[in-house]
CSV table of C-alpha atoms and ligand atoms in Angstrom, one decimal:
chain,number,residue,atom,x,y,z
Y,754,UNK,CA,81.4,113.6,134.3
Y,755,UNK,CA,82.8,111.6,131.5
Y,756,UNK,CA,82.1,110.4,127.9
Y,757,UNK,CA,81.1,106.8,128.1
Y,758,UNK,CA,80.3,104.9,124.9
Y,759,UNK,CA,79.3,101.3,124.2
Y,760,UNK,CA,79.8,100.0,120.6
Y,761,UNK,CA,77.5,97.2,119.5
Y,762,UNK,CA,77.5,95.5,116.1
Y,763,UNK,CA,77.9,92.2,114.4
Y,764,UNK,CA,81.2,90.6,113.2
Y,765,UNK,CA,82.6,92.5,110.2
Y,766,UNK,CA,80.5,95.6,111.0
Y,767,UNK,CA,83.6,97.7,111.4
Y,768,UNK,CA,82.9,98.2,115.1
Y,769,UNK,CA,86.5,97.8,116.3
Y,770,UNK,CA,87.9,100.2,113.6
Y,771,UNK,CA,85.2,102.8,114.4
Y,772,UNK,CA,85.8,102.4,118.2
Y,773,UNK,CA,89.6,103.1,117.7
Y,774,UNK,CA,88.9,106.2,115.5
Y,775,UNK,CA,86.4,107.6,118.0
Y,776,UNK,CA,88.8,106.9,120.9
Y,777,UNK,CA,91.6,108.8,119.2
Y,778,UNK,CA,89.3,111.7,118.2
Y,779,UNK,CA,88.0,112.1,121.8
Y,780,UNK,CA,91.1,111.3,123.8
Y,781,UNK,CA,89.6,108.4,125.7
Y,782,UNK,CA,90.6,104.7,125.7
Y,783,UNK,CA,89.0,102.1,123.6
Y,784,UNK,CA,88.5,99.1,125.8
Y,785,UNK,CA,87.8,95.8,124.2
Y,786,UNK,CA,87.2,92.7,126.4
Y,787,UNK,CA,89.8,90.7,124.3
Y,788,UNK,CA,92.4,93.4,125.1
Y,789,UNK,CA,91.6,93.6,128.8
Y,790,UNK,CA,91.7,89.8,129.2
Y,791,UNK,CA,95.1,89.7,127.6
Y,792,UNK,CA,96.3,92.7,129.8
Y,793,UNK,CA,94.9,91.2,133.0
Y,794,UNK,CA,96.6,87.9,132.2
Y,795,UNK,CA,99.9,89.7,131.7
Y,796,UNK,CA,99.5,91.9,134.8
Y,797,UNK,CA,99.1,88.7,136.8
Y,798,UNK,CA,96.1,89.8,138.8
Y,799,UNK,CA,94.2,86.9,140.4
Y,800,UNK,CA,91.2,87.6,138.1
Y,801,UNK,CA,93.4,88.0,135.1
Y,802,UNK,CA,95.2,84.7,135.7
Y,803,UNK,CA,91.9,82.9,136.3
Y,804,UNK,CA,90.5,84.3,133.1
Y,805,UNK,CA,93.6,83.4,131.2
Y,806,UNK,CA,93.5,79.8,132.4
Y,807,UNK,CA,89.9,79.5,131.3
Y,808,UNK,CA,90.6,80.9,127.8
Y,809,UNK,CA,93.7,78.7,127.4
Y,810,UNK,CA,91.3,75.7,127.9
Y,811,UNK,CA,88.9,77.2,125.4
Y,812,UNK,CA,86.3,78.0,128.0
Y,813,UNK,CA,84.2,81.1,128.4
Y,814,UNK,CA,84.9,83.6,131.3
Y,815,UNK,CA,81.8,83.8,133.5
Y,816,UNK,CA,79.5,86.9,133.6
Y,817,UNK,CA,80.6,87.7,137.1
Y,818,UNK,CA,84.3,87.4,136.4
Y,819,UNK,CA,84.0,89.4,133.2
Y,820,UNK,CA,82.2,92.2,135.1
Y,821,UNK,CA,84.9,92.3,137.7
Y,822,UNK,CA,87.6,92.4,135.1
Y,823,UNK,CA,85.9,95.3,133.3
Y,824,UNK,CA,85.3,97.1,136.6
Y,825,UNK,CA,89.0,96.8,137.4
Y,826,UNK,CA,89.9,98.2,134.0
Y,827,UNK,CA,87.5,101.1,134.2
Y,828,UNK,CA,89.1,102.4,137.5
Y,829,UNK,CA,92.5,102.9,135.8
Y,830,UNK,CA,93.6,106.5,135.3
Y,831,UNK,CA,93.3,106.7,131.5
Y,832,UNK,CA,89.5,105.9,131.8
Y,833,UNK,CA,88.7,108.7,134.3
Y,834,UNK,CA,87.3,110.9,131.5
Y,835,UNK,CA,85.4,108.1,129.8
Y,836,UNK,CA,85.8,105.1,127.7
Y,837,UNK,CA,84.6,103.3,124.6
Y,838,UNK,CA,83.6,99.7,125.3
Y,839,UNK,CA,83.9,97.1,122.5
Y,840,UNK,CA,82.6,93.6,123.2
Y,841,UNK,CA,81.1,94.5,126.6
Y,842,UNK,CA,78.3,94.2,127.8
Y,843,UNK,CA,77.4,91.0,126.0
Y,844,UNK,CA,74.5,90.0,128.2
Y,845,UNK,CA,71.6,91.9,129.9
Y,846,UNK,CA,73.1,91.0,133.3
Y,847,UNK,CA,76.4,92.6,132.3
Y,848,UNK,CA,74.5,95.7,131.0
Y,849,UNK,CA,72.6,96.0,134.4
Y,850,UNK,CA,75.8,95.8,136.3
Y,851,UNK,CA,77.4,98.5,134.0
Y,852,UNK,CA,74.4,100.8,134.7
Y,853,UNK,CA,75.0,100.4,138.4
Y,854,UNK,CA,78.8,101.1,138.0
Y,855,UNK,CA,78.1,104.3,136.1
Y,856,UNK,CA,75.6,105.4,138.7
Y,857,UNK,CA,73.6,107.7,136.4
Y,858,UNK,CA,76.6,109.1,134.3
Y,859,UNK,CA,75.6,109.5,130.7
Y,860,UNK,CA,76.1,106.5,128.5
Y,861,UNK,CA,75.9,106.6,124.7
Y,862,UNK,CA,74.9,103.3,123.1
Y,863,UNK,CA,75.9,102.9,119.4
Y,864,UNK,CA,74.6,100.0,117.3
Y,865,UNK,CA,76.4,99.6,113.9
Y,866,UNK,CA,73.8,98.1,111.7
Y,867,UNK,CA,74.9,96.3,108.5
Y,868,UNK,CA,72.7,94.0,106.4
Y,869,UNK,CA,73.7,90.3,106.6
Y,870,UNK,CA,74.5,90.1,102.8
Y,871,UNK,CA,77.0,92.9,103.2
Y,872,UNK,CA,78.6,91.3,106.3
Y,873,UNK,CA,79.0,87.9,104.4
Y,874,UNK,CA,80.6,89.8,101.5
Y,875,UNK,CA,83.0,91.6,103.9
Y,876,UNK,CA,84.0,88.3,105.7
Y,877,UNK,CA,84.7,86.7,102.3
Y,878,UNK,CA,86.9,89.6,101.3
Y,879,UNK,CA,88.6,90.1,104.7
Y,880,UNK,CA,92.3,89.1,104.7
Y,881,UNK,CA,94.9,89.0,107.4
Y,882,UNK,CA,98.7,88.8,107.2
Y,883,UNK,CA,100.0,85.3,107.8
Y,884,UNK,CA,103.2,86.7,109.1
Y,885,UNK,CA,102.5,89.8,111.3
Y,886,UNK,CA,98.8,89.3,111.8
Y,887,UNK,CA,97.9,92.7,110.5
Y,888,UNK,CA,94.5,93.3,108.9
Y,889,UNK,CA,94.2,94.8,105.4
Y,890,UNK,CA,93.0,98.5,105.6
Y,891,UNK,CA,89.2,98.4,105.4
Y,892,UNK,CA,88.1,99.4,101.9
Y,893,UNK,CA,91.6,99.0,100.4
Y,894,UNK,CA,92.1,97.1,97.1
Y,895,UNK,CA,92.6,93.4,97.8
Y,896,UNK,CA,96.3,92.4,97.7
Y,897,UNK,CA,98.3,89.2,97.9
Y,898,UNK,CA,101.0,90.6,100.2
Y,899,UNK,CA,101.0,92.6,103.4
Y,900,UNK,CA,101.7,96.3,103.0
Y,901,UNK,CA,103.6,96.3,106.3
Y,902,UNK,CA,105.9,93.3,106.1
Y,903,UNK,CA,105.4,91.6,102.7
Y,904,UNK,CA,103.8,88.5,104.3
Y,905,UNK,CA,101.2,86.5,102.4
Y,906,UNK,CA,97.6,87.7,103.0
Y,907,UNK,CA,95.2,84.9,103.9
Y,908,UNK,CA,91.6,84.5,104.9
Y,909,UNK,CA,90.9,84.7,108.6
Y,910,UNK,CA,90.4,81.3,110.1
Y,911,UNK,CA,87.2,82.4,111.9
Y,912,UNK,CA,85.7,83.8,108.6
Y,913,UNK,CA,85.8,80.2,107.3
Y,914,UNK,CA,83.3,78.9,104.7
Y,915,UNK,CA,79.8,80.0,103.9
Y,916,UNK,CA,78.2,77.9,106.6
Y,917,UNK,CA,80.5,79.2,109.3
Y,918,UNK,CA,79.9,82.9,108.2
Y,919,UNK,CA,76.2,82.4,108.3
Y,920,UNK,CA,76.4,80.6,111.7
Y,921,UNK,CA,78.4,83.5,113.2
Y,922,UNK,CA,75.8,86.0,112.1
Y,923,UNK,CA,73.0,83.8,113.5
Y,924,UNK,CA,74.7,83.5,116.8
Y,925,UNK,CA,75.3,87.2,117.0
Y,926,UNK,CA,71.6,88.0,116.1
Y,927,UNK,CA,70.4,85.5,118.8
Y,928,UNK,CA,72.7,86.8,121.5
Y,929,UNK,CA,72.4,90.5,120.8
Y,930,UNK,CA,68.6,90.9,120.6
Y,931,UNK,CA,68.0,90.9,124.4
Y,932,UNK,CA,70.8,93.5,124.8
Y,933,UNK,CA,69.4,95.7,122.0
Y,934,UNK,CA,66.0,95.3,123.5
Y,935,UNK,CA,67.4,96.5,126.9
Y,936,UNK,CA,69.0,99.6,125.4
Y,937,UNK,CA,66.8,100.5,122.3
Y,938,UNK,CA,64.2,102.7,124.0
Y,939,UNK,CA,66.9,105.0,125.7
Y,940,UNK,CA,67.3,108.6,124.4
Y,941,UNK,CA,71.1,107.9,124.2
Y,942,UNK,CA,70.7,104.9,121.9
Y,943,UNK,CA,71.5,105.3,118.2
Y,944,UNK,CA,71.6,102.9,115.3
Y,945,UNK,CA,74.1,103.9,112.7
Y,946,UNK,CA,74.2,102.7,109.1
Y,947,UNK,CA,77.5,100.7,109.1
Y,948,UNK,CA,77.2,99.8,105.4
Y,949,UNK,CA,78.5,103.2,104.4
Y,950,UNK,CA,82.2,104.1,103.7
Y,951,UNK,CA,84.2,104.2,107.0
Y,952,UNK,CA,84.7,108.0,106.8
Y,953,UNK,CA,80.9,108.5,106.5
Y,954,UNK,CA,80.2,106.1,109.4
Y,955,UNK,CA,82.8,107.9,111.6
Y,956,UNK,CA,81.2,111.3,110.8
Y,957,UNK,CA,77.7,110.1,111.5
Y,958,UNK,CA,78.8,108.4,114.7
Y,959,UNK,CA,80.6,111.6,115.9
Y,960,UNK,CA,77.5,113.7,115.2
Y,961,UNK,CA,75.2,111.2,117.0
Y,962,UNK,CA,77.4,111.4,120.1
Y,963,UNK,CA,77.4,115.2,120.0
Y,964,UNK,CA,73.6,115.2,119.8
Y,965,UNK,CA,73.1,112.7,122.6
Y,966,UNK,CA,75.7,113.7,125.2
Y,967,UNK,CA,75.5,117.1,126.9
Y,968,UNK,CA,78.2,119.6,125.7
Y,969,UNK,CA,79.5,120.0,129.2
Y,970,UNK,CA,80.4,116.3,129.4
Y,971,UNK,CA,82.2,116.4,126.0
Y,972,UNK,CA,84.1,119.6,127.0
Y,973,UNK,CA,85.2,117.9,130.2
Y,974,UNK,CA,86.5,114.9,128.3
Y,975,UNK,CA,88.5,117.1,126.0
Y,976,UNK,CA,89.9,119.6,128.5
Y,977,UNK,CA,91.1,116.9,130.9
Y,978,UNK,CA,93.3,115.3,128.3
B,529,LIG,ZN1,102.4,91.6,107.6
């Protein structure tokens, strides 16, 4: 038995940061599709190379290939006690396949909910280092220079202008509703208020998982570290 978690949430919801925190706290890997695609490309597997070629041309990896790449990643040793998925599943088809892969093992689905106005505000404020690519610590005071390397902090290209930010949220809302619909009625689905301070979100998230997932599974994930 293992502790399996899916993290859902709009851009700038803090999903990636919370996924990393939870992964570290529970001793299981955080698996983001962006990371796996990069790893698979580097590892030089047939699927990885195919995915890399598509991405280099700016095209999307098909549902089927994405599922196979995730399947390959989930069979690696570090994921045997569980995983936290960030960015997958993205479609109902992928979610159905994941259910089949898990064959009845418990799956916690976390949706980080943040109002659009707050997300827009966060994207406006979000800065990334132009030199090392590091993000500013969430919640830290805005600075002109990177705390790590002294590089100039700039707005992320994909956070763009007001119209771009609004469009990203609309795309997310449109693409995520069928998936939320697929998961929402499950006893292991929780919507967490992501507009709170990161520490509060992490605490609520941890508590929700402890309530949803049987203690035996959680103990297993810890002991086997
Ligand atoms: Zn830097």
